[in-house]
Each structure stands twice: as structure tokens, then as C-alpha cells.
């Protein structure tokens, strides 16, 4: 890495000047002045009671001269480092011949399970299931690029009350007569039936206590695998999963495991026994619970309460393992899933959950129970990566005009339609696959450029623009480079810097490369998105000022071709992590 090379020279110089403390460099705050800077002389000055500027000068003067880096001292006491053209050219040629384009894998490989997607069986996919597959897919690709061994699990919600509610509603609507009354033919359960049954049942349960109890009982029968409840459930699951696979596929999210909560069912009794054996459970109103509160910790209630002060004085509620009727809940299946994962895969270093921030307390409860009981070994990291809400332009969670939650399918259709319009106005023939690629890129980039934990506004017109910080702009840049390379049909040669715009491009590549590590640490793709945009934009400036195809000097032309290939590789690598495809044309 360049920064490491610079640090080596710097520290040799410091040591010659009599300072053994390790100095480090970072990207310059003033890119016009220099490329890297070292701020370490201030701390040395304190320690040695000398003037910071004097120390900086002593060190800079002791650094061995090189034709790659220029070391300079600037007020009050910075050591500034500039890369020479020779260095910039050397870096570019090295990156061109490196499979990773200069991005370094971690020396230690971690085993990671990523839990994202999380769609619920029997319920229509809605906007709440959009961010998780987008962020999760990109984190998976990032971790893999950096050398981790990653297993992606979609963890479908398929073992909760919605199953009982949906089945009971279908029964009441007469769809299930074949099973319960032995009448007619075996029904084919369709997606439309589910899309009608669940919302109806869900609305009813709110003010029909009897119906809710009945649905609880049906859910329990399914969980106990009683017939015909269980086999009907299997059919509902099948129809639902097919739909979920289709939409997640369109978003480019792929999973190694298509498990759901139900797959953890065989581990539930054992998980509960482990927790009971540790003496962690107690009974509360017929339910089986585990206290996880920590002394002095206050959990703000989600909603405003009458007594505002009281709102901030609440302990973490206990985790509920079993309901009054013996049914299991969301926390139970999550705990059992951790047991399952640890038995199926040995030595898992981290399990990360990409789930709405509003589920924070749920994960605190689950993680505490797993740590207290030893279901998750001490050294294993359990992490909830909570994401913010996607809002409409009014700043409130994105809804349809009538105030309903938006279905994922509708969002995908909106993306395709908008991208299709854009293509048409650019004179490109409409093609759904092409429009989907562009629409999805717009959505993903518009999402990922924000820090994961921040809310953001879904502004499709802005996201879809072919200019500015958008997915389509970067796609467009890549398409344009491909087209120039095809037209030129020329082997690249040794790259050498011949203008300022090229310097800017190589500098953006250095920053892009370092953004991978930043994203890895922050568990957010925001830095990568910005750095990718900056590279695309540096390329556009170059392209507007220099004609690659009309260049008459063959050495320069071949050097340009190499530069284009490098930029193309770097954009491709970044877009691959962002799970954005490069279209053939735009
Ligand atoms: N099905 C859940 C929901 O829709 C998300 C699942 C997240 N993953 C997990 N292991 N809890 O809210």
C-alpha cells in the first residue's frame, strides 16, 4: 500500500532525527497542496518540549530523497507528501497488472454469517423489505472481496402468527373446505388468495379478541406440525417463497441459504433447555421469560407517553421464549437459529443482522440470552446493523397516496417505468431487462450512498438522473468507456502521466481503494459510493478535455487506452460490490 511505503520512509527519517515514535499518514485535507499528510509532529512537540515546526523540519530533512515522493513542511507543523508523476504512473501500471487492482485482502480470514432479506411468508413483500437485501448483498460482496468467508442466509419470517392468521382466514373464506370438510377438490393456493387473506385477518385481529385467540391456536397447531394445518402451511410457504425469490432476484440479492425461522424449530427445545439449565428462565403470567435488563439502563418507550419523564425510565423488557399457550415467538426462533448456526458451522467469528433499526431492542434481548446461556460463545461477535427508514418527500415513511404501505413489486415497477422513460428520451430502444438494470442501480445507489443508520428520502427523479451522484451516471460512465475501448480496438501500452486530469484520476483511484477498508469498518457502503462517483467524475473531466480516439501520438494513445482499462476495472469492481450491473448500452 502507498501509505505504508510513505510511512516507512517517514519513520526511517524520524528515527534518524532521533524520534522512535511511530508516525502515520492520512489523505491530505488540502488535495491541491499535497496527497498525504502527517500530523504527528504536534504530539512529539509536547513530549520533547520543542517547537512542532522544528521537529517537522528535522524529520523532513532526514528523509531519504526519492523520485516517488516529495516531503515538505507546512505551517504550523505538517509534513506534506506529494506523489510525483513517476509514482502516480507506477501505481497505475501496478494496479493494471493486479487482479484486485490494488485493493488488499485482509491477512486474517473471518467466518461470517450474514442475516438479511428477512421477508415474511404469507405477507406481501413491502417497502420495509427493500433496504435489507440492498445493504446486505453489498456488505456480503464487500466482506468477500476483503477475504472473509461469508454465508448469506435470508432468514424468512415463516413461523409466526401470520401463518395462523392467514390459514384461519382462508378457512373462513371457504378455501380450505377440501381439507376440513372433505368437500370439493384440493384447492390451488394462489398468491392473490394470500394477498387478500393476510391483510384481512391482520385487520380483524386488532379488535376481534376471539379471532386472535383462534389464530394463536392455529399457529400453535402449525408449529406442532399437526395435520392438515402443517401441510397447508407448507403450500402457503411454497407460493410465498417463489414470489420472494423472484423479487429478491430482480434486486440482485442472492443467498446461500434459503432458511427460515421454521428451520430452527428442531433446535427450539434444546435451546430452551440450555437456557433453563443455566437457571435463567422464570414464569410470568403463564409465559416463559428470561430477564435481560441491566442495572441502570433506560430504554425509551417508542411512543410518546402521558408522563414524558417516565418514558425514559424503563428497563429492557424480558425476552419471551414461550407464550401463555406454549407457542414460540420471534425471539425464540432467533435464539434457536443461533444455536443451529453454531452447530452447522464451526468457529463462526461474526453473525450480523441487517434489519430495521426499530428492532434494536429485540436484538439486544436475543444477543443477551445467547451470551448469558453460552449458546453464542464468548468470542463470537453478534451484531445488529440497524438501518434507517426510507421516507417519502414529506419526510414520513414512504407510503402510497392512500396511506397504505407500498408493495415491493410496485416499487420495482416504478423503477422500471422511470428508467424506461429515460431510455426512450435518450433514443435507446426499450427493453425491460435493461430498464430494470438501470432502475435497480438508481435505487441501490440512492440508498447505499447514505449512512446505513440514517433515514433518507426516496426521490426517484433524482436517483434516476444520468448526471450527478447517481447509479445511472456511474453505469453510463462505464458504458462510455467500454464503447471507446471497442472503437479504439487497440492494445494498451505503458501508462505515463501526460496531463492534470490523469493525475486526478489516479488520485481518485487511491481514495477509492482505501474506501473499501473504511466501509468494512463502518459497515456502510457510503464511502465506496462517494469514491466511485469521484472516479467517474474525474474520468468525465479527462474525457471532456482529451480525445482518446483522435490522439495522434501513438505512445500517448496507448497510454490512454491503459488508463481507460484501469478506470473500467476499478468501476467494475466497485459496482460489483454495490451489486449494480453494467448495461451493454444506455
Ligand atoms: N422477518 C423479520 C421482519 O420482517 C425480519 C427478520 C430479520 N432477521 C432475523 N434474524 N430476525 O421484521
PDB file of C-alpha atoms in Angstrom, residues 154-409:
ATOM      1  CA  UNK A 154     -32.308 -14.974   4.018  1.00  0.00           C
ATOM      2  CA  UNK A 155     -33.940 -15.971   7.330  1.00  0.00           C
ATOM      3  CA  UNK A 156     -37.550 -15.844   6.182  1.00  0.00           C
ATOM      4  CA  UNK A 157     -40.210 -14.997   8.714  1.00  0.00           C
ATOM      5  CA  UNK A 158     -42.174 -18.222   8.443  1.00  0.00           C
ATOM      6  CA  UNK A 159     -43.004 -19.417  11.963  1.00  0.00           C
ATOM      7  CA  UNK A 160     -45.127 -16.654  13.439  1.00  0.00           C
ATOM      8  CA  UNK A 161     -48.705 -15.615  13.982  1.00  0.00           C
ATOM      9  CA  UNK A 162     -49.169 -14.534  10.356  1.00  0.00           C
ATOM     10  CA  UNK A 163     -49.384 -18.222   9.374  1.00  0.00           C
ATOM     11  CA  UNK A 164     -52.241 -18.939  11.763  1.00  0.00           C
ATOM     12  CA  UNK A 165     -53.986 -15.713  10.781  1.00  0.00           C
ATOM     13  CA  UNK A 166     -53.720 -16.450   7.058  1.00  0.00           C
ATOM     14  CA  UNK A 167     -54.808 -20.063   7.331  1.00  0.00           C
ATOM     15  CA  UNK A 168     -57.739 -19.268   9.579  1.00  0.00           C
ATOM     16  CA  UNK A 169     -58.887 -16.541   7.184  1.00  0.00           C
ATOM     17  CA  UNK A 170     -58.595 -18.877   4.192  1.00  0.00           C
ATOM     18  CA  UNK A 171     -60.600 -21.445   6.159  1.00  0.00           C
ATOM     19  CA  UNK A 172     -63.332 -18.948   6.952  1.00  0.00           C
ATOM     20  CA  UNK A 173     -63.445 -17.878   3.322  1.00  0.00           C
ATOM     21  CA  UNK A 174     -64.176 -21.490   2.403  1.00  0.00           C
ATOM     22  CA  UNK A 175     -60.922 -22.048   0.528  1.00  0.00           C
ATOM     23  CA  UNK A 176     -59.896 -24.962   2.758  1.00  0.00           C
ATOM     24  CA  UNK A 177     -63.167 -26.955   2.724  1.00  0.00           C
ATOM     25  CA  UNK A 178     -61.460 -29.818   0.939  1.00  0.00           C
ATOM     26  CA  UNK A 179     -59.200 -30.423   3.957  1.00  0.00           C
ATOM     27  CA  UNK A 180     -61.634 -29.759   6.770  1.00  0.00           C
ATOM     28  CA  UNK A 181     -64.999 -30.823   5.350  1.00  0.00           C
ATOM     29  CA  UNK A 182     -63.846 -33.283   2.751  1.00  0.00           C
ATOM     30  CA  UNK A 183     -65.709 -31.285   0.102  1.00  0.00           C
ATOM     31  CA  UNK A 184     -64.744 -30.488  -3.469  1.00  0.00           C
ATOM     32  CA  UNK A 185     -61.287 -30.679  -4.948  1.00  0.00           C
ATOM     33  CA  UNK A 186     -57.944 -29.917  -3.408  1.00  0.00           C
ATOM     34  CA  UNK A 187     -57.539 -26.134  -3.816  1.00  0.00           C
ATOM     35  CA  UNK A 188     -54.631 -24.474  -5.549  1.00  0.00           C
ATOM     36  CA  UNK A 189     -53.497 -21.747  -3.181  1.00  0.00           C
ATOM     37  CA  UNK A 190     -52.510 -18.659  -5.126  1.00  0.00           C
ATOM     38  CA  UNK A 191     -50.605 -15.522  -4.329  1.00  0.00           C
ATOM     39  CA  UNK A 192     -53.766 -13.484  -4.838  1.00  0.00           C
ATOM     40  CA  UNK A 193     -55.505 -15.517  -2.155  1.00  0.00           C
ATOM     41  CA  UNK A 194     -52.677 -14.817   0.278  1.00  0.00           C
ATOM     42  CA  UNK A 195     -52.545 -11.146  -0.610  1.00  0.00           C
ATOM     43  CA  UNK A 196     -56.211 -10.920   0.244  1.00  0.00           C
ATOM     44  CA  UNK A 197     -56.322 -13.201   3.282  1.00  0.00           C
ATOM     45  CA  UNK A 198     -53.464 -11.837   5.356  1.00  0.00           C
ATOM     46  CA  UNK A 199     -54.356  -8.122   5.371  1.00  0.00           C
ATOM     47  CA  UNK A 200     -57.981  -9.040   6.099  1.00  0.00           C
ATOM     48  CA  UNK A 201     -57.002 -11.251   9.047  1.00  0.00           C
ATOM     49  CA  UNK A 202     -54.438  -8.797  10.298  1.00  0.00           C
ATOM     50  CA  UNK A 203     -57.034  -6.020  10.419  1.00  0.00           C
ATOM     51  CA  UNK A 204     -59.548  -8.290  12.149  1.00  0.00           C
ATOM     52  CA  UNK A 205     -57.213  -9.397  14.906  1.00  0.00           C
ATOM     53  CA  UNK A 206     -56.935  -5.827  16.114  1.00  0.00           C
ATOM     54  CA  UNK A 207     -60.462  -5.676  17.517  1.00  0.00           C
ATOM     55  CA  UNK A 208     -61.642  -9.257  17.445  1.00  0.00           C
ATOM     56  CA  UNK A 209     -60.106 -10.909  20.505  1.00  0.00           C
ATOM     57  CA  UNK A 210     -61.757 -14.258  19.787  1.00  0.00           C
ATOM     58  CA  UNK A 211     -60.401 -14.353  16.269  1.00  0.00           C
ATOM     59  CA  UNK A 212     -56.936 -13.504  17.555  1.00  0.00           C
ATOM     60  CA  UNK A 213     -57.066 -16.341  20.109  1.00  0.00           C
ATOM     61  CA  UNK A 214     -58.239 -18.729  17.448  1.00  0.00           C
ATOM     62  CA  UNK A 215     -55.377 -17.640  15.181  1.00  0.00           C
ATOM     63  CA  UNK A 216     -52.951 -18.210  18.078  1.00  0.00           C
ATOM     64  CA  UNK A 217     -54.320 -21.742  18.378  1.00  0.00           C
ATOM     65  CA  UNK A 218     -53.930 -22.360  14.632  1.00  0.00           C
ATOM     66  CA  UNK A 219     -50.384 -21.058  14.766  1.00  0.00           C
ATOM     67  CA  UNK A 220     -49.588 -23.454  17.577  1.00  0.00           C
ATOM     68  CA  UNK A 221     -51.041 -26.357  15.583  1.00  0.00           C
ATOM     69  CA  UNK A 222     -48.794 -25.459  12.672  1.00  0.00           C
ATOM     70  CA  UNK A 223     -45.791 -25.157  14.986  1.00  0.00           C
ATOM     71  CA  UNK A 224     -46.651 -28.602  16.390  1.00  0.00           C
ATOM     72  CA  UNK A 225     -46.861 -29.886  12.806  1.00  0.00           C
ATOM     73  CA  UNK A 226     -50.456 -31.100  13.215  1.00  0.00           C
ATOM     74  CA  UNK A 227     -52.264 -32.127  10.038  1.00  0.00           C
ATOM     75  CA  UNK A 228     -53.765 -30.781   7.888  1.00  0.00           C
ATOM     76  CA  UNK A 229     -52.623 -27.428   9.326  1.00  0.00           C
ATOM     77  CA  UNK A 230     -48.980 -28.127   8.675  1.00  0.00           C
ATOM     78  CA  UNK A 231     -49.301 -29.352   5.099  1.00  0.00           C
ATOM     79  CA  UNK A 232     -51.485 -26.374   4.195  1.00  0.00           C
ATOM     80  CA  UNK A 233     -48.829 -24.167   5.715  1.00  0.00           C
ATOM     81  CA  UNK A 234     -46.196 -25.841   3.543  1.00  0.00           C
ATOM     82  CA  UNK A 235     -48.242 -24.954   0.463  1.00  0.00           C
ATOM     83  CA  UNK A 236     -48.622 -21.344   1.563  1.00  0.00           C
ATOM     84  CA  UNK A 237     -44.902 -21.166   2.184  1.00  0.00           C
ATOM     85  CA  UNK A 238     -44.103 -22.538  -1.253  1.00  0.00           C
ATOM     86  CA  UNK A 239     -46.250 -19.970  -3.077  1.00  0.00           C
ATOM     87  CA  UNK A 240     -44.806 -17.154  -0.994  1.00  0.00           C
ATOM     88  CA  UNK A 241     -41.181 -18.173  -1.317  1.00  0.00           C
ATOM     89  CA  UNK A 242     -41.476 -18.371  -5.084  1.00  0.00           C
ATOM     90  CA  UNK A 243     -42.599 -14.754  -5.130  1.00  0.00           C
ATOM     91  CA  UNK A 244     -39.905 -13.646  -2.679  1.00  0.00           C
ATOM     92  CA  UNK A 245     -37.208 -15.334  -4.778  1.00  0.00           C
ATOM     93  CA  UNK A 246     -38.438 -13.548  -7.860  1.00  0.00           C
ATOM     94  CA  UNK A 247     -38.335 -10.075  -6.325  1.00  0.00           C
ATOM     95  CA  UNK A 248     -35.088 -10.508  -4.437  1.00  0.00           C
ATOM     96  CA  UNK A 249     -33.629 -11.878  -7.675  1.00  0.00           C
ATOM     97  CA  UNK A 250     -34.694  -8.723  -9.513  1.00  0.00           C
ATOM     98  CA  UNK A 251     -32.906  -6.691  -6.873  1.00  0.00           C
ATOM     99  CA  UNK A 252     -29.790  -8.787  -7.407  1.00  0.00           C
ATOM    100  CA  UNK A 253     -29.838 -10.274  -3.894  1.00  0.00           C
ATOM    101  CA  UNK A 254     -28.674 -13.877  -3.766  1.00  0.00           C
ATOM    102  CA  UNK A 255     -28.478 -16.179  -0.771  1.00  0.00           C
ATOM    103  CA  UNK A 256     -26.517 -19.294   0.114  1.00  0.00           C
ATOM    104  CA  UNK A 257     -29.237 -20.422   2.484  1.00  0.00           C
ATOM    105  CA  UNK A 258     -32.948 -20.075   1.985  1.00  0.00           C
ATOM    106  CA  UNK A 259     -33.705 -20.971   5.588  1.00  0.00           C
ATOM    107  CA  UNK A 260     -36.473 -19.527   7.643  1.00  0.00           C
ATOM    108  CA  UNK A 261     -37.458 -19.371  11.281  1.00  0.00           C
ATOM    109  CA  UNK A 262     -39.117 -22.762  10.774  1.00  0.00           C
ATOM    110  CA  UNK A 263     -35.755 -24.394  10.090  1.00  0.00           C
ATOM    111  CA  UNK A 264     -34.727 -23.544  13.622  1.00  0.00           C
ATOM    112  CA  UNK A 265     -37.800 -25.330  15.024  1.00  0.00           C
ATOM    113  CA  UNK A 266     -35.878 -28.586  15.686  1.00  0.00           C
ATOM    114  CA  UNK A 267     -33.442 -26.590  17.843  1.00  0.00           C
ATOM    115  CA  UNK A 268     -36.021 -24.774  19.955  1.00  0.00           C
ATOM    116  CA  UNK A 269     -36.487 -27.347  22.732  1.00  0.00           C
ATOM    117  CA  UNK A 270     -32.763 -27.779  23.107  1.00  0.00           C
ATOM    118  CA  UNK A 271     -32.124 -24.047  23.166  1.00  0.00           C
ATOM    119  CA  UNK A 272     -34.764 -23.606  25.863  1.00  0.00           C
ATOM    120  CA  UNK A 273     -33.261 -26.464  27.878  1.00  0.00           C
ATOM    121  CA  UNK A 274     -29.802 -24.878  27.739  1.00  0.00           C
ATOM    122  CA  UNK A 275     -31.267 -21.597  28.981  1.00  0.00           C
ATOM    123  CA  UNK A 276     -33.319 -23.307  31.712  1.00  0.00           C
ATOM    124  CA  UNK A 277     -30.363 -25.401  32.867  1.00  0.00           C
ATOM    125  CA  UNK A 278     -28.444 -22.179  33.454  1.00  0.00           C
ATOM    126  CA  UNK A 279     -31.300 -21.076  35.708  1.00  0.00           C
ATOM    127  CA  UNK A 280     -32.086 -18.077  33.549  1.00  0.00           C
ATOM    128  CA  UNK A 281     -35.835 -18.564  32.997  1.00  0.00           C
ATOM    129  CA  UNK A 282     -38.892 -17.704  35.057  1.00  0.00           C
ATOM    130  CA  UNK A 283     -42.625 -17.839  34.569  1.00  0.00           C
ATOM    131  CA  UNK A 284     -44.619 -14.691  34.035  1.00  0.00           C
ATOM    132  CA  UNK A 285     -48.408 -14.837  33.504  1.00  0.00           C
ATOM    133  CA  UNK A 286     -48.055 -18.309  32.070  1.00  0.00           C
ATOM    134  CA  UNK A 287     -45.278 -17.268  29.701  1.00  0.00           C
ATOM    135  CA  UNK A 288     -41.657 -18.390  29.911  1.00  0.00           C
ATOM    136  CA  UNK A 289     -39.312 -15.411  30.051  1.00  0.00           C
ATOM    137  CA  UNK A 290     -35.654 -14.511  30.564  1.00  0.00           C
ATOM    138  CA  UNK A 291     -34.684 -11.317  32.367  1.00  0.00           C
ATOM    139  CA  UNK A 292     -32.079  -9.433  30.389  1.00  0.00           C
ATOM    140  CA  UNK A 293     -32.281  -5.981  31.966  1.00  0.00           C
ATOM    141  CA  UNK A 294     -29.042  -4.349  33.012  1.00  0.00           C
ATOM    142  CA  UNK A 295     -28.948  -2.203  36.138  1.00  0.00           C
ATOM    143  CA  UNK A 296     -29.249   1.500  35.383  1.00  0.00           C
ATOM    144  CA  UNK A 297     -30.127   1.035  31.717  1.00  0.00           C
ATOM    145  CA  UNK A 298     -33.099   3.034  30.453  1.00  0.00           C
ATOM    146  CA  UNK A 299     -34.993   2.116  27.333  1.00  0.00           C
ATOM    147  CA  UNK A 300     -37.016   4.969  25.890  1.00  0.00           C
ATOM    148  CA  UNK A 301     -40.514   3.867  25.002  1.00  0.00           C
ATOM    149  CA  UNK A 302     -41.124   4.118  21.273  1.00  0.00           C
ATOM    150  CA  UNK A 303     -44.261   6.227  21.581  1.00  0.00           C
ATOM    151  CA  UNK A 304     -44.817   9.441  23.459  1.00  0.00           C
ATOM    152  CA  UNK A 305     -46.473   8.660  26.763  1.00  0.00           C
ATOM    153  CA  UNK A 306     -48.576  10.781  29.082  1.00  0.00           C
ATOM    154  CA  UNK A 307     -45.744  11.098  31.513  1.00  0.00           C
ATOM    155  CA  UNK A 308     -42.778  12.160  29.390  1.00  0.00           C
ATOM    156  CA  UNK A 309     -40.313  11.579  32.207  1.00  0.00           C
ATOM    157  CA  UNK A 310     -41.464   8.020  32.698  1.00  0.00           C
ATOM    158  CA  UNK A 311     -40.857   7.402  29.015  1.00  0.00           C
ATOM    159  CA  UNK A 312     -37.114   7.309  29.595  1.00  0.00           C
ATOM    160  CA  UNK A 313     -37.151   5.246  32.757  1.00  0.00           C
ATOM    161  CA  UNK A 314     -37.763   1.731  31.610  1.00  0.00           C
ATOM    162  CA  UNK A 315     -35.611  -1.340  31.981  1.00  0.00           C
ATOM    163  CA  UNK A 316     -35.066  -3.626  28.974  1.00  0.00           C
ATOM    164  CA  UNK A 317     -38.130  -5.892  28.976  1.00  0.00           C
ATOM    165  CA  UNK A 318     -37.562  -9.647  29.434  1.00  0.00           C
ATOM    166  CA  UNK A 319     -37.167 -11.870  26.380  1.00  0.00           C
ATOM    167  CA  UNK A 320     -40.226 -14.083  25.931  1.00  0.00           C
ATOM    168  CA  UNK A 321     -39.421 -17.659  24.936  1.00  0.00           C
ATOM    169  CA  UNK A 322     -42.905 -19.153  25.176  1.00  0.00           C
ATOM    170  CA  UNK A 323     -46.357 -17.606  25.140  1.00  0.00           C
ATOM    171  CA  UNK A 324     -49.176 -18.406  27.565  1.00  0.00           C
ATOM    172  CA  UNK A 325     -50.342 -21.168  25.187  1.00  0.00           C
ATOM    173  CA  UNK A 326     -46.909 -22.677  24.655  1.00  0.00           C
ATOM    174  CA  UNK A 327     -46.419 -21.077  21.251  1.00  0.00           C
ATOM    175  CA  UNK A 328     -42.985 -19.741  20.407  1.00  0.00           C
ATOM    176  CA  UNK A 329     -42.116 -16.234  19.297  1.00  0.00           C
ATOM    177  CA  UNK A 330     -39.749 -14.193  17.186  1.00  0.00           C
ATOM    178  CA  UNK A 331     -37.079 -14.113  19.914  1.00  0.00           C
ATOM    179  CA  UNK A 332     -37.315 -17.889  20.430  1.00  0.00           C
ATOM    180  CA  UNK A 333     -36.672 -18.712  16.782  1.00  0.00           C
ATOM    181  CA  UNK A 334     -33.839 -16.195  16.598  1.00  0.00           C
ATOM    182  CA  UNK A 335     -32.156 -17.752  19.641  1.00  0.00           C
ATOM    183  CA  UNK A 336     -32.654 -21.272  18.274  1.00  0.00           C
ATOM    184  CA  UNK A 337     -31.253 -20.104  14.932  1.00  0.00           C
ATOM    185  CA  UNK A 338     -28.019 -19.009  16.606  1.00  0.00           C
ATOM    186  CA  UNK A 339     -27.757 -22.465  18.190  1.00  0.00           C
ATOM    187  CA  UNK A 340     -28.393 -24.034  14.782  1.00  0.00           C
ATOM    188  CA  UNK A 341     -25.807 -21.852  13.052  1.00  0.00           C
ATOM    189  CA  UNK A 342     -23.176 -22.654  15.627  1.00  0.00           C
ATOM    190  CA  UNK A 343     -23.797 -26.366  15.272  1.00  0.00           C
ATOM    191  CA  UNK A 344     -23.892 -26.359  11.481  1.00  0.00           C
ATOM    192  CA  UNK A 345     -20.856 -24.144  11.011  1.00  0.00           C
ATOM    193  CA  UNK A 346     -17.940 -24.356  13.365  1.00  0.00           C
ATOM    194  CA  UNK A 347     -15.991 -21.324  14.551  1.00  0.00           C
ATOM    195  CA  UNK A 348     -18.230 -18.591  13.248  1.00  0.00           C
ATOM    196  CA  UNK A 349     -16.488 -15.310  14.096  1.00  0.00           C
ATOM    197  CA  UNK A 350     -19.406 -12.967  13.490  1.00  0.00           C
ATOM    198  CA  UNK A 351     -23.134 -13.104  12.890  1.00  0.00           C
ATOM    199  CA  UNK A 352     -24.517  -9.864  11.517  1.00  0.00           C
ATOM    200  CA  UNK A 353     -28.168  -8.932  11.110  1.00  0.00           C
ATOM    201  CA  UNK A 354     -29.163  -6.303   8.596  1.00  0.00           C
ATOM    202  CA  UNK A 355     -32.547  -5.395   9.993  1.00  0.00           C
ATOM    203  CA  UNK A 356     -34.565  -2.218  10.549  1.00  0.00           C
ATOM    204  CA  UNK A 357     -33.207  -0.101  13.377  1.00  0.00           C
ATOM    205  CA  UNK A 358     -36.581  -0.244  15.083  1.00  0.00           C
ATOM    206  CA  UNK A 359     -35.849  -3.857  16.013  1.00  0.00           C
ATOM    207  CA  UNK A 360     -32.907  -2.796  18.148  1.00  0.00           C
ATOM    208  CA  UNK A 361     -34.353  -3.990  21.462  1.00  0.00           C
ATOM    209  CA  UNK A 362     -35.290  -7.350  20.014  1.00  0.00           C
ATOM    210  CA  UNK A 363     -31.681  -7.999  19.078  1.00  0.00           C
ATOM    211  CA  UNK A 364     -30.356  -6.758  22.405  1.00  0.00           C
ATOM    212  CA  UNK A 365     -32.652  -9.294  24.092  1.00  0.00           C
ATOM    213  CA  UNK A 366     -31.729 -12.152  21.770  1.00  0.00           C
ATOM    214  CA  UNK A 367     -27.987 -11.474  21.962  1.00  0.00           C
ATOM    215  CA  UNK A 368     -28.025 -11.208  25.749  1.00  0.00           C
ATOM    216  CA  UNK A 369     -29.859 -14.504  26.149  1.00  0.00           C
ATOM    217  CA  UNK A 370     -27.369 -16.198  23.797  1.00  0.00           C
ATOM    218  CA  UNK A 371     -24.350 -14.790  25.627  1.00  0.00           C
ATOM    219  CA  UNK A 372     -25.747 -15.491  29.121  1.00  0.00           C
ATOM    220  CA  UNK A 373     -26.577 -19.075  28.198  1.00  0.00           C
ATOM    221  CA  UNK A 374     -23.427 -19.753  26.196  1.00  0.00           C
ATOM    222  CA  UNK A 375     -25.435 -20.537  23.031  1.00  0.00           C
ATOM    223  CA  UNK A 376     -23.128 -17.988  21.439  1.00  0.00           C
ATOM    224  CA  UNK A 377     -19.510 -18.460  22.548  1.00  0.00           C
ATOM    225  CA  UNK A 378     -17.898 -15.502  24.260  1.00  0.00           C
ATOM    226  CA  UNK A 379     -15.530 -14.659  21.406  1.00  0.00           C
ATOM    227  CA  UNK A 380     -18.305 -14.613  18.791  1.00  0.00           C
ATOM    228  CA  UNK A 381     -19.489 -11.218  17.690  1.00  0.00           C
ATOM    229  CA  UNK A 382     -23.261 -10.772  17.353  1.00  0.00           C
ATOM    230  CA  UNK A 383     -24.139  -7.555  15.641  1.00  0.00           C
ATOM    231  CA  UNK A 384     -27.332  -5.823  14.616  1.00  0.00           C
ATOM    232  CA  UNK A 385     -26.718  -3.425  11.733  1.00  0.00           C
ATOM    233  CA  UNK A 386     -29.864  -1.348  12.063  1.00  0.00           C
ATOM    234  CA  UNK A 387     -30.878   0.702   9.063  1.00  0.00           C
ATOM    235  CA  UNK A 388     -32.959   3.856   8.945  1.00  0.00           C
ATOM    236  CA  UNK A 389     -36.282   4.376   7.246  1.00  0.00           C
ATOM    237  CA  UNK A 390     -36.900   5.167   3.617  1.00  0.00           C
ATOM    238  CA  UNK A 391     -39.085   8.251   3.678  1.00  0.00           C
ATOM    239  CA  UNK A 392     -41.267   9.985   1.143  1.00  0.00           C
ATOM    240  CA  UNK A 393     -40.666  13.606   0.151  1.00  0.00           C
ATOM    241  CA  UNK A 394     -42.846  14.658   3.091  1.00  0.00           C
ATOM    242  CA  UNK A 395     -40.240  13.217   5.459  1.00  0.00           C
ATOM    243  CA  UNK A 396     -42.586  10.472   6.653  1.00  0.00           C
ATOM    244  CA  UNK A 397     -42.168   6.738   5.941  1.00  0.00           C
ATOM    245  CA  UNK A 398     -42.788   6.150   2.242  1.00  0.00           C
ATOM    246  CA  UNK A 399     -46.452   5.241   1.621  1.00  0.00           C
ATOM    247  CA  UNK A 400     -48.906   5.076  -1.239  1.00  0.00           C
ATOM    248  CA  UNK A 401     -51.096   8.087  -1.880  1.00  0.00           C
ATOM    249  CA  UNK A 402     -53.922   6.481   0.070  1.00  0.00           C
ATOM    250  CA  UNK A 403     -51.597   5.935   3.020  1.00  0.00           C
ATOM    251  CA  UNK A 404     -51.018   2.193   2.600  1.00  0.00           C
ATOM    252  CA  UNK A 405     -47.619   0.582   2.763  1.00  0.00           C
ATOM    253  CA  UNK A 406     -46.118   0.214  -0.679  1.00  0.00           C
ATOM    254  CA  UNK A 407     -45.531  -3.250  -2.048  1.00  0.00           C
ATOM    255  CA  UNK A 408     -42.056  -4.108  -3.211  1.00  0.00           C
ATOM    256  CA  UNK A 409     -43.494  -5.124  -6.540  1.00  0.00           C
TER     257      UNK A 409
END
